[in-house]
Amino acid sequence: RRAMGRIPHRPGGPWTGILLAASVLGSCLQPAPAQTPTPVTIVLTPPSPVVGGGVSLAPQPPPQGFVSCSWHRSATTDENSRILTYYPQTPPVQQNGSAHTGQETAGPGCALNIAGLTLSDTGNYTVQIQSPTRAGTHGNALSVPCTEILPKPTVTPNQTQVLENGTFTLTCNSSPSVNTMLWLRDGASLASSERLVLSPDNWTLTVLGVTRGDAGAYQCEVGNPVSINRSKPSNVTVAYGPDSAQIDPPGPIALTLGSLLNLMCVADSIPAPSYRWVLNGTDTKETGSSLTFNLTTWAQQRMYECRAHNPVTNRTAWASVTVRVTGTGESPGWILSAGAIAGIVIGSLAGAALVGVTVYFLCE
């Protein structure tokens, strides 16, 4: 973006030009208001200077037949801001001022060369040219684009958890001196859609109707003509489930007495669900995803149920399995009383006596 400024004119005095130098901080100062129609263009080479590099400021077209030119590090020509005065004689002479830092040199055509740029070099620069052929004229200054080495942007919030089918918004925070702005998920660029809504300036990303596929690491990438930088990831997790649960191994399960029973409950859920085990409708107080014990009684053949609960989505899923006990271990539940046993013994003896009598009569 370029803007025109004007230079105050003192009749009979020299003409001056004001240059707005590129700002490595990204702050664009405006040149002085225009006062005359005579333009003076000051060209910045390179047009986008960077910290540590060099730059040349030169009036265009180069002044001809001038006696001297003075460069000032300000919007005025006071002596305290004078960097140097250049006399194009043979040999040329450079007279340094109080604002000279040791990095500035003058060149042909009244150019000002600055080496080893630092952030403190940002600001307004004024050139004052003494010329007998152009005395009494003055000119305008042309500002140059403000360009900076972009710092690493940040995304807020830096992590978030959102319910499935919900909404979340991320904001990219960076310098205003940005020309391009891009959002990425897991390193892949994102395009605006019905669900992925970008603000007009692309600084915010809003995701509607969140799905499980929207989970991932989000970054914003900013760029300008001299630099590109990408933020650290902002991790988004999507809370969902459990939609269902299952027990491994599936039932029905048949085991002999003394066998080890090992049941595993599995449920897909973010965050991981809590588990409870229920035996024939009674809570067993077991809370792990697995249930393991030895089958020692016939009473342990029951229906076992696991319940998986997600505290964030407040959803619960359950599954059940029937366990049957087989084998020749403990009595299957009936016990004879003493009277019954005595009756059986007496009956057996009576039966034996009857058989003996019958055999006697047959023999007779």
PDB file of C-alpha atoms in Angstrom, residues 12-15 62-68 129-138:
ATOM      1  CA  GLY A  12      14.099  30.149  -1.665  1.00  0.00           C
ATOM      2  CA  GLY A  13      15.191  27.172   0.416  1.00  0.00           C
ATOM      3  CA  PRO A  14      16.201  23.625  -0.516  1.00  0.00           C
ATOM      4  CA  TRP A  15      13.704  20.936  -1.474  1.00  0.00           C
ATOM      5  CA  PRO A  62      18.722  11.096  -9.021  1.00  0.00           C
ATOM      6  CA  PRO A  63      19.295  14.813  -8.468  1.00  0.00           C
ATOM      7  CA  GLN A  64      21.740  16.436 -10.902  1.00  0.00           C
ATOM      8  CA  GLY A  65      24.225  19.169 -10.115  1.00  0.00           C
ATOM      9  CA  PHE A  66      23.442  19.263  -6.401  1.00  0.00           C
ATOM     10  CA  VAL A  67      25.904  20.793  -3.985  1.00  0.00           C
ATOM     11  CA  SER A  68      25.156  18.558  -0.994  1.00  0.00           C
ATOM     12  CA  ILE A 129      19.229  18.430  -1.031  1.00  0.00           C
ATOM     13  CA  GLN A 130      21.092  21.687  -1.739  1.00  0.00           C
ATOM     14  CA  SER A 131      20.867  22.475  -5.448  1.00  0.00           C
ATOM     15  CA  PRO A 132      21.407  25.868  -7.093  1.00  0.00           C
ATOM     16  CA  THR A 133      19.329  24.833 -10.084  1.00  0.00           C
ATOM     17  CA  ARG A 134      16.380  23.672  -8.003  1.00  0.00           C
ATOM     18  CA  ALA A 135      16.435  26.223  -5.186  1.00  0.00           C
ATOM     19  CA  GLY A 136      12.988  27.173  -4.113  1.00  0.00           C
ATOM     20  CA  THR A 137      11.421  23.840  -5.189  1.00  0.00           C
ATOM     21  CA  HIS A 138      10.255  21.090  -2.956  1.00  0.00           C
TER      22      HIS A 138
END
